[in-house]
Amino acid sequence: MKFSHHYTKLDYPIFTTIRQNKSYYKLGQQILIYEPNNIFKAEIVSIRKIIKNEITENIARRDADCSKEILIQKLKTWYG
Protein backbone atom coordinates (compact mmCIF):
# COMPACT_ATOMS: atom_id res chain seq x y z
CA MET A 1 0.00 0.00 0.00
CA LYS A 2 1.53 3.30 -1.05
CA PHE A 3 1.13 6.71 0.53
CA SER A 4 2.26 9.81 -1.37
CA HIS A 5 3.39 11.53 1.82
CA HIS A 6 3.59 10.88 5.55
CA TYR A 7 0.22 11.05 7.31
CA THR A 8 0.04 11.57 11.08
CA LYS A 9 -2.06 8.40 11.41
CA LEU A 10 0.93 6.29 10.33
CA ASP A 11 2.71 7.15 13.60
CA TYR A 12 0.20 5.02 15.54
CA PRO A 13 0.15 1.21 15.84
CA ILE A 14 -3.47 1.07 14.62
CA PHE A 15 -4.62 3.38 11.84
CA THR A 16 -7.37 3.61 9.25
CA THR A 17 -7.19 4.19 5.55
CA ILE A 18 -9.95 4.68 3.03
CA ARG A 19 -9.32 2.67 -0.11
CA GLN A 20 -11.35 1.42 -3.03
CA ASN A 21 -11.36 -2.28 -2.25
CA LYS A 22 -11.90 -4.56 -5.18
CA SER A 23 -11.32 -7.63 -2.99
CA TYR A 24 -7.56 -7.04 -3.08
CA TYR A 25 -7.24 -6.47 0.66
CA LYS A 26 -8.28 -9.34 2.94
CA LEU A 27 -8.80 -9.56 6.68
CA GLY A 28 -5.62 -10.84 8.35
CA GLN A 29 -3.48 -10.06 5.29
CA GLN A 30 0.05 -8.79 5.95
CA ILE A 31 1.01 -5.90 3.67
CA LEU A 32 3.91 -3.53 3.18
CA ILE A 33 3.26 0.17 3.74
CA TYR A 34 5.34 2.47 1.54
CA GLU A 35 5.89 6.09 2.53
CA PRO A 36 8.34 8.45 0.83
CA ASN A 37 10.96 7.88 3.59
CA ASN A 38 9.85 4.66 5.25
CA ILE A 39 8.65 1.12 4.59
CA PHE A 40 6.99 -1.02 7.26
CA LYS A 41 4.73 -4.04 7.64
CA ALA A 42 1.09 -3.88 8.69
CA GLU A 43 -1.74 -6.33 9.14
CA ILE A 44 -5.33 -5.70 8.11
CA VAL A 45 -7.31 -6.18 11.33
CA SER A 46 -10.67 -4.83 10.21
CA ILE A 47 -12.51 -4.07 6.98
CA ARG A 48 -15.64 -1.96 6.81
CA LYS A 49 -17.46 -0.51 3.84
CA ILE A 50 -18.13 3.21 3.99
CA ILE A 51 -19.76 5.43 1.40
CA LYS A 52 -18.69 9.02 0.82
CA ASN A 53 -21.82 10.38 2.53
CA GLU A 54 -20.83 8.54 5.75
CA ILE A 55 -17.47 10.31 6.03
CA THR A 56 -17.53 12.71 8.95
CA GLU A 57 -15.21 15.60 9.70
CA ASN A 58 -13.62 13.47 12.44
CA ILE A 59 -12.98 10.54 10.08
CA ALA A 60 -11.46 12.86 7.47
CA ARG A 61 -9.13 14.53 9.97
CA ARG A 62 -7.97 11.18 11.40
CA ASP A 63 -7.60 9.45 8.05
CA ALA A 64 -6.23 12.11 5.73
CA ASP A 65 -5.18 15.10 7.85
CA CYS A 66 -7.69 17.26 5.97
CA SER A 67 -11.31 18.39 6.04
CA LYS A 68 -14.25 16.24 5.00
CA GLU A 69 -14.77 18.35 1.86
CA ILE A 70 -11.15 18.01 0.76
CA LEU A 71 -11.07 14.26 1.44
CA ILE A 72 -14.25 13.64 -0.55
CA GLN A 73 -12.84 15.68 -3.44
CA LYS A 74 -9.60 13.64 -3.32
CA LEU A 75 -11.57 10.38 -3.32
CA LYS A 76 -13.57 11.54 -6.34
CA THR A 77 -10.32 12.38 -8.14
CA TRP A 78 -8.72 9.02 -7.29
CA TYR A 79 -11.69 6.68 -7.60
CA GLY A 80 -14.47 8.55 -9.38
mmCIF file of C-alpha atoms in Angstrom:
data_model
loop_
_atom_site.group_PDB
_atom_site.id
_atom_site.type_symbol
_atom_site.label_atom_id
_atom_site.label_comp_id
_atom_site.label_asym_id
_atom_site.label_seq_id
_atom_site.Cartn_x
_atom_site.Cartn_y
_atom_site.Cartn_z
ATOM 1 C CA MET A 1 0.000 0.000 0.000
ATOM 2 C CA LYS A 2 1.532 3.298 -1.050
ATOM 3 C CA PHE A 3 1.135 6.712 0.527
ATOM 4 C CA SER A 4 2.258 9.807 -1.374
ATOM 5 C CA HIS A 5 3.391 11.527 1.820
ATOM 6 C CA HIS A 6 3.593 10.875 5.552
ATOM 7 C CA TYR A 7 0.224 11.050 7.307
ATOM 8 C CA THR A 8 0.038 11.569 11.079
ATOM 9 C CA LYS A 9 -2.056 8.396 11.408
ATOM 10 C CA LEU A 10 0.932 6.289 10.329
ATOM 11 C CA ASP A 11 2.706 7.150 13.599
ATOM 12 C CA TYR A 12 0.202 5.016 15.542
ATOM 13 C CA PRO A 13 0.150 1.209 15.841
ATOM 14 C CA ILE A 14 -3.474 1.068 14.622
ATOM 15 C CA PHE A 15 -4.624 3.377 11.839
ATOM 16 C CA THR A 16 -7.365 3.615 9.249
ATOM 17 C CA THR A 17 -7.194 4.193 5.552
ATOM 18 C CA ILE A 18 -9.947 4.684 3.027
ATOM 19 C CA ARG A 19 -9.320 2.673 -0.110
ATOM 20 C CA GLN A 20 -11.349 1.422 -3.029
ATOM 21 C CA ASN A 21 -11.365 -2.281 -2.253
ATOM 22 C CA LYS A 22 -11.899 -4.556 -5.181
ATOM 23 C CA SER A 23 -11.316 -7.634 -2.991
ATOM 24 C CA TYR A 24 -7.556 -7.039 -3.079
ATOM 25 C CA TYR A 25 -7.235 -6.468 0.659
ATOM 26 C CA LYS A 26 -8.283 -9.341 2.937
ATOM 27 C CA LEU A 27 -8.802 -9.562 6.677
ATOM 28 C CA GLY A 28 -5.619 -10.835 8.351
ATOM 29 C CA GLN A 29 -3.480 -10.058 5.291
ATOM 30 C CA GLN A 30 0.048 -8.789 5.950
ATOM 31 C CA ILE A 31 1.013 -5.904 3.671
ATOM 32 C CA LEU A 32 3.912 -3.527 3.180
ATOM 33 C CA ILE A 33 3.262 0.172 3.744
ATOM 34 C CA TYR A 34 5.342 2.467 1.539
ATOM 35 C CA GLU A 35 5.887 6.087 2.530
ATOM 36 C CA PRO A 36 8.343 8.446 0.835
ATOM 37 C CA ASN A 37 10.955 7.882 3.588
ATOM 38 C CA ASN A 38 9.847 4.660 5.250
ATOM 39 C CA ILE A 39 8.648 1.117 4.586
ATOM 40 C CA PHE A 40 6.992 -1.017 7.256
ATOM 41 C CA LYS A 41 4.732 -4.042 7.643
ATOM 42 C CA ALA A 42 1.094 -3.880 8.693
ATOM 43 C CA GLU A 43 -1.740 -6.329 9.142
ATOM 44 C CA ILE A 44 -5.331 -5.700 8.112
ATOM 45 C CA VAL A 45 -7.307 -6.181 11.327
ATOM 46 C CA SER A 46 -10.674 -4.828 10.212
ATOM 47 C CA ILE A 47 -12.506 -4.069 6.985
ATOM 48 C CA ARG A 48 -15.642 -1.962 6.806
ATOM 49 C CA LYS A 49 -17.465 -0.507 3.840
ATOM 50 C CA ILE A 50 -18.127 3.213 3.991
ATOM 51 C CA ILE A 51 -19.765 5.425 1.398
ATOM 52 C CA LYS A 52 -18.690 9.022 0.815
ATOM 53 C CA ASN A 53 -21.817 10.380 2.534
ATOM 54 C CA GLU A 54 -20.835 8.543 5.752
ATOM 55 C CA ILE A 55 -17.472 10.305 6.025
ATOM 56 C CA THR A 56 -17.534 12.711 8.953
ATOM 57 C CA GLU A 57 -15.214 15.605 9.696
ATOM 58 C CA ASN A 58 -13.622 13.472 12.438
ATOM 59 C CA ILE A 59 -12.984 10.535 10.079
ATOM 60 C CA ALA A 60 -11.464 12.857 7.473
ATOM 61 C CA ARG A 61 -9.132 14.532 9.971
ATOM 62 C CA ARG A 62 -7.965 11.180 11.400
ATOM 63 C CA ASP A 63 -7.603 9.445 8.050
ATOM 64 C CA ALA A 64 -6.231 12.113 5.727
ATOM 65 C CA ASP A 65 -5.179 15.103 7.852
ATOM 66 C CA CYS A 66 -7.686 17.258 5.968
ATOM 67 C CA SER A 67 -11.308 18.385 6.038
ATOM 68 C CA LYS A 68 -14.248 16.239 4.997
ATOM 69 C CA GLU A 69 -14.768 18.346 1.857
ATOM 70 C CA ILE A 70 -11.152 18.010 0.755
ATOM 71 C CA LEU A 71 -11.065 14.258 1.439
ATOM 72 C CA ILE A 72 -14.252 13.639 -0.545
ATOM 73 C CA GLN A 73 -12.836 15.678 -3.443
ATOM 74 C CA LYS A 74 -9.596 13.644 -3.323
ATOM 75 C CA LEU A 75 -11.567 10.375 -3.319
ATOM 76 C CA LYS A 76 -13.575 11.542 -6.343
ATOM 77 C CA THR A 77 -10.321 12.380 -8.138
ATOM 78 C CA TRP A 78 -8.720 9.018 -7.287
ATOM 79 C CA TYR A 79 -11.688 6.677 -7.595
ATOM 80 C CA GLY A 80 -14.472 8.554 -9.376
#
